[in-house]
CSV table of C-alpha atoms in Angstrom, one decimal:
chain,number,residue,atom,x,y,z
A,742,MET,CA,9.9,30.4,49.5
A,743,SER,CA,6.6,28.9,48.2
A,744,SER,CA,4.3,30.5,46.2
A,745,LEU,CA,0.3,30.9,45.2
A,746,PHE,CA,-0.9,30.0,41.9
A,747,ILE,CA,-3.8,31.3,40.8
A,748,GLY,CA,-5.9,30.3,38.0
A,749,ASN,CA,-7.5,33.1,35.4
A,750,ARG,CA,-10.5,31.4,34.8
A,751,ALA,CA,-13.6,33.5,35.6
A,752,ARG,CA,-16.9,32.0,35.7
A,753,LYS,CA,-20.2,33.4,35.4
A,754,THR,CA,-22.8,33.6,38.4
A,755,SER,CA,-24.7,31.5,37.6
A,756,ASP,CA,-21.8,29.0,37.6
A,757,LEU,CA,-22.1,29.1,41.3
A,758,ARG,CA,-25.8,28.3,41.7
A,759,ARG,CA,-25.6,24.7,43.1
A,760,PRO,CA,-27.2,22.5,40.2
A,761,PRO,CA,-29.5,19.0,41.2
A,762,PRO,CA,-27.3,16.6,43.5
A,763,ARG,CA,-25.3,13.8,41.0
A,764,ASN,CA,-27.2,11.1,40.2
A,765,SER,CA,-24.4,8.3,41.7
A,766,PRO,CA,-25.5,4.9,42.3
A,767,PRO,CA,-26.3,4.1,45.9
A,768,SER,CA,-23.7,2.2,47.7
A,769,SER,CA,-24.4,-1.5,48.3
A,770,LEU,CA,-22.9,-1.2,52.1
A,771,SER,CA,-24.8,1.7,53.4
A,772,PRO,CA,-27.6,4.3,53.3
A,773,PRO,CA,-25.9,8.1,52.9
A,774,PRO,CA,-24.7,9.4,56.1
A,775,ASN,CA,-27.2,12.4,57.6
A,776,ARG,CA,-26.4,16.0,56.6
A,777,LEU,CA,-23.9,17.1,58.6
A,778,SER,CA,-24.7,20.3,61.1
A,779,PRO,CA,-22.5,23.1,61.6
A,780,GLY,CA,-19.8,22.3,64.2
A,781,SER,CA,-19.2,18.7,63.0
A,782,SER,CA,-16.9,16.4,61.5
A,783,ILE,CA,-16.6,13.7,59.1
A,784,ARG,CA,-14.8,11.4,61.2
A,785,GLY,CA,-14.5,11.9,65.0
A,786,SER,CA,-15.7,15.3,67.6
A,787,HIS,CA,-14.8,18.7,66.5
A,788,SER,CA,-14.6,22.1,67.9
A,789,PRO,CA,-16.1,25.0,66.1
A,790,VAL,CA,-13.8,27.4,64.4
A,791,ARG,CA,-13.1,31.3,65.1
A,792,SER,CA,-12.2,34.3,63.1
A,793,ARG,CA,-10.5,37.3,63.8
A,794,SER,CA,-12.6,39.3,61.7
A,795,PRO,CA,-14.7,42.0,62.9
A,796,ARG,CA,-17.8,41.1,61.2
A,797,PRO,CA,-19.6,37.9,61.1
A,798,LEU,CA,-18.6,35.9,57.9
A,799,ASP,CA,-20.7,32.7,58.5
A,800,LEU,CA,-17.8,30.8,56.5
A,801,ARG,CA,-18.0,27.1,55.2
A,802,ILE,CA,-14.4,25.6,54.8
A,803,LEU,CA,-14.5,21.8,53.9
A,804,ILE,CA,-10.9,19.9,54.6
A,805,ALA,CA,-10.3,17.2,51.8
A,806,PRO,CA,-7.1,16.2,51.6
A,807,SER,CA,-5.5,12.7,50.1
A,808,GLY,CA,-2.2,11.5,52.4
A,809,PHE,CA,1.5,12.6,51.9
A,810,LYS,CA,3.1,9.3,50.8
A,811,GLU,CA,5.9,7.7,53.1
A,812,ALA,CA,4.9,10.9,55.8
A,813,LEU,CA,0.9,11.6,56.7
A,814,GLY,CA,-2.4,9.8,56.1
A,815,PRO,CA,-5.0,12.0,54.7
A,816,GLU,CA,-6.5,12.4,58.6
A,817,ASP,CA,-3.4,13.8,60.1
A,818,VAL,CA,-3.1,15.9,56.6
A,819,ALA,CA,-6.6,17.0,57.2
A,820,ALA,CA,-5.9,17.7,61.0
A,821,ALA,CA,-2.5,19.9,60.1
A,822,ILE,CA,-4.6,22.0,57.8
A,823,GLU,CA,-7.5,22.7,60.3
A,824,ASP,CA,-4.6,23.7,62.6
A,825,GLY,CA,-3.6,26.2,60.6
A,826,ILE,CA,-6.8,27.4,59.6
A,827,ARG,CA,-7.4,27.9,63.5
A,828,ARG,CA,-4.7,29.8,63.7
A,829,VAL,CA,-6.0,32.4,61.8
A,830,ILE,CA,-10.3,32.1,62.4
A,831,VAL,CA,-10.5,32.4,66.6
A,832,GLU,CA,-14.1,33.6,66.4
A,833,ASP,CA,-17.5,32.0,66.2
A,834,THR,CA,-17.7,32.8,62.1
A,835,ALA,CA,-16.6,29.7,60.4
A,836,THR,CA,-17.5,25.9,60.3
A,837,VAL,CA,-14.4,23.8,59.3
A,838,ILE,CA,-15.3,20.1,58.3
A,839,LYS,CA,-12.8,17.2,57.6
A,840,LEU,CA,-13.0,14.8,55.1
A,841,PRO,CA,-9.9,12.9,54.9
A,842,LEU,CA,-9.8,11.1,51.1
A,843,HIS,CA,-8.6,7.4,50.6
A,844,ASP,CA,-8.3,6.3,47.3
A,845,GLY,CA,-7.8,2.5,47.8
A,846,GLY,CA,-4.2,3.4,48.9
A,847,GLU,CA,-2.8,2.9,52.6
A,848,GLY,CA,-5.7,3.0,55.1
A,849,PHE,CA,-8.1,2.5,53.0
A,850,CYS,CA,-9.2,-1.0,54.2
A,851,LYS,CA,-9.6,0.8,58.0
A,852,ALA,CA,-11.2,4.1,56.8
A,853,LEU,CA,-14.0,2.2,55.2
A,854,ILE,CA,-14.4,-0.2,58.3
A,855,ALA,CA,-14.6,2.7,60.4
A,856,ALA,CA,-17.1,4.1,58.0
A,857,GLN,CA,-19.0,0.9,57.3
A,858,GLY,CA,-18.5,-1.0,60.4
A,859,GLY,CA,-17.3,-4.1,60.7
A,860,GLU,CA,-13.7,-5.7,62.1
A,861,ILE,CA,-10.4,-5.6,61.4
A,862,ILE,CA,-8.7,-9.2,61.3
A,863,GLU,CA,-5.2,-9.0,61.9
A,864,THR,CA,-2.6,-11.4,60.0
A,865,THR,CA,0.9,-11.9,58.7
A,866,VAL,CA,1.7,-12.1,55.2
A,867,MET,CA,4.8,-12.3,53.1
A,868,GLY,CA,5.9,-8.6,52.3
A,869,PRO,CA,7.1,-6.9,49.4
A,870,ILE,CA,10.7,-8.0,49.4
A,871,GLY,CA,9.8,-11.5,51.0
A,872,GLU,CA,10.0,-10.8,54.6
A,873,PRO,CA,6.7,-11.8,56.9
A,874,VAL,CA,4.8,-8.4,57.8
A,875,GLN,CA,2.1,-7.7,60.0
A,876,SER,CA,-1.2,-7.3,57.6
A,877,HIS,CA,-4.8,-6.9,57.9
A,878,PHE,CA,-7.9,-7.2,56.2
A,879,GLY,CA,-11.8,-6.3,57.2
A,880,LEU,CA,-14.9,-7.6,57.2
A,881,THR,CA,-18.2,-5.8,57.0
A,882,GLY,CA,-21.9,-6.5,55.8
A,883,GLU,CA,-24.6,-7.8,57.5
A,884,ASN,CA,-23.2,-11.0,57.8
A,885,LYS,CA,-19.4,-10.0,57.5
A,886,GLU,CA,-19.8,-11.0,53.8
A,887,ILE,CA,-17.7,-8.5,52.2
A,888,ALA,CA,-13.8,-8.5,53.2
A,889,VAL,CA,-12.1,-5.1,52.3
A,890,LEU,CA,-8.1,-4.7,52.0
A,891,ASP,CA,-5.7,-2.7,50.2
A,892,MET,CA,-2.9,-4.0,48.7
A,893,ALA,CA,-0.9,-1.3,50.1
A,894,ALA,CA,-1.2,-3.2,53.6
A,895,ALA,CA,0.8,-6.4,52.1
A,896,ALA,CA,3.2,-4.6,49.4
A,897,GLY,CA,3.0,-1.0,49.9
A,898,LEU,CA,6.2,1.2,49.3
A,899,ARG,CA,6.1,2.0,52.9
A,900,LEU,CA,7.1,-2.0,53.3
A,901,VAL,CA,9.8,-1.1,51.1
A,902,PRO,CA,13.3,-0.1,53.1
A,903,LYS,CA,15.1,2.7,50.5
A,904,THR,CA,17.9,0.7,50.9
A,905,HIS,CA,15.8,-2.3,49.1
A,906,ARG,CA,13.9,-0.4,46.6
A,907,ASP,CA,14.4,-2.6,43.7
A,908,PRO,CA,10.7,-2.7,41.8
A,909,THR,CA,11.9,-5.8,39.6
A,910,ARG,CA,12.9,-8.0,42.6
A,911,THR,CA,9.3,-6.9,44.9
A,912,THR,CA,6.2,-9.0,44.9
A,913,THR,CA,2.7,-8.8,45.2
A,914,PHE,CA,2.6,-12.7,46.8
A,915,GLY,CA,1.5,-11.2,50.5
A,916,VAL,CA,-2.0,-9.8,48.4
A,917,GLY,CA,-2.9,-13.3,47.2
A,918,GLU,CA,-2.3,-14.6,51.0
A,919,LEU,CA,-4.6,-11.6,52.3
A,920,MET,CA,-7.2,-12.4,49.7
A,921,ARG,CA,-7.1,-16.5,49.9
A,922,THR,CA,-7.2,-16.1,53.8
A,923,ALA,CA,-9.9,-14.1,53.3
A,924,LEU,CA,-11.5,-16.4,51.2
A,925,ASP,CA,-11.2,-19.0,53.2
A,926,THR,CA,-13.7,-17.0,55.9
A,927,GLY,CA,-16.5,-17.6,53.2
A,928,VAL,CA,-17.2,-13.9,52.1
A,929,SER,CA,-19.0,-13.3,48.9
A,930,ARG,CA,-17.2,-10.6,47.6
A,931,ILE,CA,-13.9,-8.9,48.1
A,932,ILE,CA,-13.1,-5.2,47.7
A,933,ILE,CA,-9.7,-4.4,47.2
A,934,GLY,CA,-7.9,-0.9,47.2
A,935,CYS,CA,-5.2,-0.4,44.9
A,936,GLY,CA,-2.5,2.7,45.5
A,937,ASP,CA,0.6,3.4,47.3
A,938,SER,CA,2.1,0.1,45.7
A,939,GLY,CA,6.0,-0.5,45.9
A,940,THR,CA,5.7,-3.4,43.6
A,941,SER,CA,5.8,-3.4,39.8
A,942,ASP,CA,5.2,-7.6,39.0
A,943,GLY,CA,1.9,-7.1,37.2
A,944,GLY,CA,0.2,-9.0,40.0
A,945,ALA,CA,2.3,-12.4,39.4
A,946,GLY,CA,2.9,-12.9,43.6
A,947,MET,CA,-0.6,-12.4,43.9
A,948,LEU,CA,-1.6,-15.2,41.2
A,949,GLN,CA,1.2,-17.2,42.7
A,950,ALA,CA,-0.5,-17.4,46.0
A,951,LEU,CA,-4.0,-17.9,44.6
A,952,GLY,CA,-2.9,-21.3,42.9
A,953,VAL,CA,-2.2,-19.6,39.0
A,954,LYS,CA,1.2,-21.1,37.8
A,955,LEU,CA,3.4,-19.1,35.8
A,956,LEU,CA,5.3,-21.4,33.1
A,957,ASP,CA,8.4,-20.5,30.8
A,958,SER,CA,9.0,-22.4,27.3
A,959,ASP,CA,9.7,-25.2,28.8
A,960,GLY,CA,6.9,-25.8,30.7
A,961,ASN,CA,8.5,-25.3,33.9
A,962,GLU,CA,6.9,-23.1,36.8
A,963,LEU,CA,8.6,-20.1,37.4
A,964,PRO,CA,9.8,-19.7,41.1
A,965,PRO,CA,6.9,-17.8,43.3
A,966,ALA,CA,7.7,-14.2,44.7
A,967,SER,CA,10.1,-13.4,42.4
A,968,GLY,CA,9.7,-9.7,41.2
A,969,GLY,CA,8.4,-8.4,38.0
A,970,ALA,CA,12.0,-9.2,36.1
A,971,LEU,CA,11.6,-12.6,36.2
A,972,LEU,CA,8.6,-12.6,33.9
A,973,SER,CA,10.8,-12.0,30.9
A,974,LYS,CA,10.9,-15.8,31.1
A,975,LEU,CA,7.6,-16.2,31.0
A,976,ASN,CA,5.6,-18.0,28.4
A,977,SER,CA,2.3,-19.5,29.3
A,978,ILE,CA,0.1,-19.5,32.4
A,979,SER,CA,-2.0,-22.3,34.0
A,980,ILE,CA,-5.4,-21.6,35.9
A,981,LYS,CA,-6.0,-25.1,36.6
A,982,ASP,CA,-5.1,-24.8,40.5
A,983,ILE,CA,-6.2,-21.4,41.0
A,984,HIS,CA,-8.2,-21.2,44.0
A,985,PRO,CA,-11.4,-23.4,43.9
A,986,ARG,CA,-14.0,-20.0,45.0
A,987,LEU,CA,-12.3,-18.1,42.1
A,988,ARG,CA,-13.0,-20.7,39.2
A,989,PRO,CA,-15.1,-19.2,36.7
A,990,GLY,CA,-18.8,-21.0,37.5
A,991,ALA,CA,-18.1,-22.1,41.1
A,992,ALA,CA,-21.6,-22.2,42.6
A,993,ASP,CA,-19.8,-20.3,45.6
A,994,TYR,CA,-17.6,-18.1,43.2
A,995,ALA,CA,-16.6,-14.7,44.8
A,996,LYS,CA,-16.4,-11.3,43.4
A,997,ILE,CA,-13.7,-9.1,43.1
A,998,GLU,CA,-14.0,-4.9,43.1
A,999,ALA,CA,-10.5,-3.6,42.5
A,1000,VAL,CA,-10.7,0.5,43.5
A,1001,CYS,CA,-7.9,1.8,41.2
A,1002,ASN,CA,-6.9,4.6,39.3
A,1003,THR,CA,-8.3,3.5,35.8
A,1004,LYS,CA,-6.1,6.2,33.7
A,1005,ASN,CA,-2.9,4.1,34.2
A,1006,ILE,CA,-2.4,0.8,31.6
A,1007,LEU,CA,0.1,-1.9,31.8
A,1008,CYS,CA,2.1,-1.3,28.5
A,1009,GLY,CA,3.4,1.0,25.8
A,1010,PRO,CA,5.0,4.8,26.2
A,1011,ASP,CA,2.2,5.2,29.0
A,1012,GLY,CA,2.6,1.9,30.5
A,1013,VAL,CA,3.2,1.7,34.0
A,1014,ALA,CA,6.5,0.8,34.3
A,1015,ARG,CA,7.8,4.0,32.3
A,1016,VAL,CA,5.4,6.4,34.5
A,1017,TYR,CA,5.8,5.1,37.6
A,1018,GLY,CA,9.1,2.9,37.8
A,1019,PRO,CA,11.4,5.2,38.6
A,1020,GLN,CA,9.1,6.7,41.4
A,1021,LYS,CA,9.7,3.5,43.3
A,1022,GLY,CA,13.6,3.5,42.6
A,1023,ALA,CA,13.9,1.7,39.1
A,1024,THR,CA,16.7,3.1,37.0
A,1025,GLN,CA,16.4,3.4,33.3
A,1026,THR,CA,17.8,0.0,32.7
A,1027,GLN,CA,15.1,-1.7,35.2
A,1028,VAL,CA,12.2,0.3,33.5
A,1029,GLU,CA,13.0,-1.1,30.1
A,1030,VAL,CA,13.7,-5.0,32.3
A,1031,LEU,CA,10.0,-4.1,34.0
A,1032,SER,CA,8.6,-2.8,30.8
A,1033,ASP,CA,9.6,-6.2,28.4
A,1034,ALA,CA,8.6,-8.1,31.2
A,1035,LEU,CA,5.1,-6.4,31.3
A,1036,ASP,CA,4.5,-7.2,27.7
A,1037,ARG,CA,5.2,-10.5,28.2
A,1038,LEU,CA,2.6,-10.7,31.1
A,1039,ALA,CA,0.2,-9.1,28.8
A,1040,ALA,CA,0.7,-11.7,25.5
A,1041,ALA,CA,0.4,-14.6,28.3
A,1042,LEU,CA,-3.0,-13.3,29.2
A,1043,GLN,CA,-4.0,-12.9,25.8
A,1044,PRO,CA,-4.9,-16.6,25.2
A,1045,ILE,CA,-6.6,-17.1,28.5
A,1046,LEU,CA,-8.7,-13.8,28.0
A,1047,ALA,CA,-9.1,-13.8,24.8
A,1048,THR,CA,-8.4,-10.5,24.3
A,1049,ASP,CA,-5.5,-8.1,24.6
A,1050,ILE,CA,-5.1,-6.3,28.0
A,1051,SER,CA,-2.2,-4.5,27.3
A,1052,HIS,CA,-3.9,-1.0,27.3
A,1053,VAL,CA,-6.9,-1.7,29.1
A,1054,PRO,CA,-7.9,0.9,31.3
A,1055,GLY,CA,-6.9,0.2,35.0
A,1056,SER,CA,-4.9,-2.9,33.9
A,1057,GLY,CA,-1.7,-0.7,34.7
A,1058,ALA,CA,-2.9,0.0,38.3
A,1059,SER,CA,-0.5,-0.7,41.2
A,1060,GLY,CA,2.2,-1.8,39.2
A,1061,GLY,CA,0.3,-4.3,36.9
A,1062,LEU,CA,-1.8,-5.6,40.4
A,1063,GLY,CA,-4.8,-4.4,37.8
A,1064,ALA,CA,-3.7,-7.1,35.2
A,1065,GLY,CA,-3.5,-9.9,37.4
A,1066,LEU,CA,-6.8,-9.0,39.3
A,1067,ILE,CA,-8.7,-8.8,35.4
A,1068,LEU,CA,-7.6,-12.5,35.2
A,1069,LEU,CA,-9.3,-13.3,38.5
A,1070,GLY,CA,-12.3,-11.5,36.6
A,1071,ALA,CA,-12.6,-8.2,38.6
A,1072,GLU,CA,-14.4,-5.5,38.3
A,1073,LEU,CA,-12.1,-2.5,37.8
A,1074,ARG,CA,-13.6,0.5,38.9
A,1075,ALA,CA,-12.8,4.1,39.0
A,1076,ARG,CA,-11.6,5.2,42.4
A,1077,SER,CA,-13.6,8.7,42.0
A,1078,GLU,CA,-17.1,6.4,41.7
A,1079,ALA,CA,-16.2,4.0,44.2
A,1080,ILE,CA,-14.7,5.9,47.2
A,1081,ASN,CA,-18.4,8.6,46.3
A,1082,ASP,CA,-20.5,5.5,46.8
A,1083,TYR,CA,-18.5,4.2,50.0
A,1084,PHE,CA,-18.1,7.6,51.7
A,1085,HIS,CA,-20.8,9.6,50.1
A,1086,ILE,CA,-18.7,12.8,48.9
A,1087,ASP,CA,-21.4,14.4,46.6
A,1088,ASP,CA,-23.8,14.4,50.0
A,1089,ILE,CA,-21.3,15.9,51.9
A,1090,LEU,CA,-20.3,18.5,48.7
A,1091,GLU,CA,-23.9,19.5,47.9
A,1092,GLN,CA,-24.1,21.2,51.4
A,1093,ARG,CA,-22.8,23.7,50.3
A,1094,TRP,CA,-18.8,25.0,50.8
A,1095,ASP,CA,-17.4,28.4,50.3
A,1096,PHE,CA,-14.2,27.1,50.3
A,1097,VAL,CA,-12.8,23.8,49.6
A,1098,PHE,CA,-8.9,22.9,51.1
A,1099,THR,CA,-7.3,19.8,49.4
A,1100,ALA,CA,-3.7,18.4,49.2
A,1101,GLU,CA,-1.5,15.9,47.8
A,1102,GLY,CA,2.1,15.0,48.2
A,1103,SER,CA,2.8,16.0,44.0
A,1104,LEU,CA,0.6,18.2,42.0
A,1105,ASP,CA,1.9,17.6,38.4
A,1106,SER,CA,0.5,16.4,35.1
A,1107,GLN,CA,-0.9,13.1,36.7
A,1108,SER,CA,-2.7,15.3,39.3
A,1109,ALA,CA,-5.6,15.3,36.3
A,1110,LYS,CA,-5.3,11.7,35.6
A,1111,GLY,CA,-7.7,9.9,38.4
A,1112,LYS,CA,-5.8,11.7,41.6
A,1113,MET,CA,-8.8,11.8,44.4
A,1114,THR,CA,-8.1,15.9,45.0
A,1115,VAL,CA,-8.5,16.9,41.3
A,1116,GLU,CA,-11.8,14.6,41.3
A,1117,VAL,CA,-13.3,16.2,44.2
A,1118,ALA,CA,-12.3,19.6,42.6
A,1119,ARG,CA,-14.2,18.7,40.0
A,1120,ARG,CA,-17.3,17.6,42.2
A,1121,ALA,CA,-16.6,21.0,44.5
A,1122,ARG,CA,-16.7,23.2,41.4
A,1123,ASP,CA,-20.1,21.8,40.4
A,1124,TYR,CA,-21.5,23.2,43.8
A,1125,GLY,CA,-20.0,26.6,43.3
A,1126,ALA,CA,-17.4,26.1,45.9
A,1127,GLN,CA,-13.6,27.6,45.4
A,1128,VAL,CA,-10.9,25.1,45.6
A,1129,ILE,CA,-7.2,25.5,46.8
A,1130,ALA,CA,-4.6,22.6,46.8
A,1131,LEU,CA,-1.6,22.6,48.9
A,1132,ALA,CA,0.9,20.3,47.7
A,1133,GLY,CA,4.3,18.9,48.6
A,1134,THR,CA,5.7,19.5,45.3
A,1135,ILE,CA,4.6,21.4,42.0
A,1136,GLY,CA,5.9,19.4,39.0
A,1137,ASP,CA,5.7,20.1,35.2
A,1138,GLY,CA,1.6,20.5,33.9
A,1139,ALA,CA,0.6,21.5,37.7
A,1140,ASP,CA,-1.3,24.4,35.8
A,1141,THR,CA,-3.9,21.7,34.0
A,1142,VAL,CA,-5.7,21.1,37.2
A,1143,TYR,CA,-7.4,25.0,36.8
A,1144,GLU,CA,-9.2,23.6,34.0
A,1145,GLU,CA,-10.6,20.4,36.3
A,1146,GLY,CA,-11.7,22.8,39.4
A,1147,ILE,CA,-8.6,24.0,41.3
A,1148,GLU,CA,-8.8,27.6,41.7
A,1149,ALA,CA,-5.2,28.1,43.1
A,1150,PHE,CA,-2.6,26.1,44.4
A,1151,THR,CA,0.8,26.4,46.5
A,1152,SER,CA,3.3,24.6,47.4
A,1153,ILE,CA,3.8,23.6,51.6
A,1154,LEU,CA,7.9,24.2,51.1
A,1155,ASN,CA,9.1,27.3,52.2
A,1156,ALA,CA,12.7,26.9,52.1
A,1157,PRO,CA,15.1,24.5,50.2
A,1158,LEU,CA,14.6,21.2,52.0
A,1159,SER,CA,16.1,17.6,51.6
A,1160,LEU,CA,13.4,15.1,50.8
A,1161,GLU,CA,14.1,13.4,54.4
A,1162,GLN,CA,13.7,16.7,56.0
A,1163,ALA,CA,10.5,17.6,53.5
A,1164,ILE,CA,9.4,14.4,54.8
A,1165,SER,CA,10.0,14.7,58.5
A,1166,ASP,CA,8.4,18.1,58.7
A,1167,THR,CA,5.3,17.5,56.9
A,1168,GLU,CA,3.0,18.1,59.4
A,1169,LYS,CA,4.5,21.6,60.6
A,1170,LEU,CA,4.6,22.6,56.7
A,1171,LEU,CA,0.7,21.8,56.3
A,1172,LYS,CA,0.0,23.8,59.3
A,1173,ASP,CA,2.2,26.7,58.4
A,1174,SER,CA,0.9,26.4,54.8
A,1175,GLY,CA,-2.9,26.5,55.9
A,1176,GLU,CA,-2.4,29.2,58.2
A,1177,ARG,CA,-0.5,31.3,55.4
A,1178,THR,CA,-3.5,30.5,52.8
A,1179,MET,CA,-6.4,31.5,55.0
A,1180,ARG,CA,-4.8,34.7,56.1
A,1181,MET,CA,-4.4,35.8,52.5
A,1182,ILE,CA,-8.2,34.8,51.9
A,1183,GLN,CA,-9.3,36.7,55.2
A,1184,THR,CA,-7.1,39.7,53.7
A,1185,GLY,CA,-9.5,39.7,50.9
A,1186,MET,CA,-12.3,39.6,53.3
A,1187,SER,CA,-11.0,42.6,55.3
A,1188,ILE,CA,-10.7,44.3,51.9
A,1189,ARG,CA,-14.3,43.8,50.8
A,1190,GLN,CA,-15.7,44.9,53.9
A,1191,LEU,CA,-14.4,48.0,53.7
A,1192,ASP,CA,-17.3,48.4,50.8
A,1193,GLY,CA,-19.9,47.9,54.1
A,1194,GLU,CA,-21.1,44.4,53.7
A,1195,TRP,CA,-19.3,41.0,53.1
A,1196,GLU,CA,-20.7,38.3,51.2
A,1197,THR,CA,-19.6,34.7,50.8
A,1198,PRO,CA,-18.1,33.3,47.9
A,1199,ASN,CA,-20.9,31.1,47.9
A,1200,ASP,CA,-24.0,33.9,47.5
A,1201,SER,CA,-25.6,33.4,44.3
A,1202,ARG,CA,-26.0,37.0,43.9
A,1203,ARG,CA,-21.7,37.3,43.4
A,1204,GLU,CA,-19.1,35.9,41.9
A,1205,SER,CA,-15.3,35.1,43.1
A,1206,ASN,CA,-12.3,35.0,41.7
A,1207,LEU,CA,-8.6,34.7,43.4
A,1208,THR,CA,-6.4,37.6,42.4
A,1209,GLY,CA,-2.7,37.1,42.1
A,1210,LEU,CA,-1.9,38.3,45.8
A,1211,GLY,CA,-4.1,35.3,46.7
A,1212,ILE,CA,-7.5,37.9,47.8
A,1213,VAL,CA,-10.5,37.3,47.7
A,1214,ARG,CA,-12.1,40.0,44.9
A,1215,ALA,CA,-15.8,39.9,44.8
A,1216,PHE,CA,-17.5,41.0,42.2
A,1217,THR,CA,-21.6,42.2,42.7
A,1218,SER,CA,-24.0,41.8,40.3
């Protein structure tokens, strides 16, 4: 059975008063959107939500989830949670808005093009196991001078059959092919989303597709698209034949901006192979092989970059793709700040929400290290909203999110299930969990109404918290 975990952190009434909006740098892609009105939706049309409560509550609920890897994308997760909430709130007493969170993983390109305008270019590239896959990138900007792509469209975990999940052999060659095709269209800037990767080759395949040569101790070129394990033979790197538009000093040099988890590093005990290798199917032996191979990559890059990148923030993003992107001169941007610039999250949060529902596949000690759900919770806390997280699984260290703005969290699982069954049933589980959570909130509202009045959680005259029963408890000043 699922359980609701409640944080014990109390807040002063003054904490709930909205501060001035964050001073984030303006997006270079487009101006912030217009303020949302009740009944509107971030993407697509939206119907007003209703409540069974006997009194008008005027609740404002924002649903801002990430995707559930291999199950549902952020849009589908948001829709499922909304469906569950709507089972409970059936009168015109609440506004529910959906804000799907794209953190640079699968779907990032299409979401950004949908938000900014542009076109999607379909193409075929080498997939992570060496076979052709249908992929895509986007073009946006006034003159379509900006290319947008997500590495997952060419090397994502979804493209690796479970019977072939050996991260010592998967490659990012197709990512380099996407970039090369985009460069050949004449773009002056590439935005690449790093997330949901099925690779751990340090970006070696990407570099090879862009003309970089990886050499062994005899000066022989390593075979292209061979995976991370082959880096154990790497001795040096040559950029003499790199794509001409990526050569430093080139008149038509193209800038690269990578949206990634800057908490991920390439090497060491907290390196990407040890932290994420097992999630991609690596055995303990393979983890050690990959860790040693990425150490060699860092050593080979040092003479070219004149610095050791083994612990540079973001160097371990997407199986070490960040390291390869550093060689290409990319700017590695923390995805929370970049996504806010692109999708104007702060402009939406400042409109005052009573509750924010967020969600991700796994809530654990890694969640507070760059995951978008926690980043949004931090921002929502600044605006006085109560944040509730729904998760596929609850892992060790999940309670660290209490200090990051999440007031309560619960697993969507309601019975012992195999991973395959849980993935298959994710939509239903999210709907049911959204309903259960909303019913507990509504119970608290009903109890509060016995006192003769109800004030929404964002009323500055009171503060609120969630009790161990999952009930909203109000303390009037």
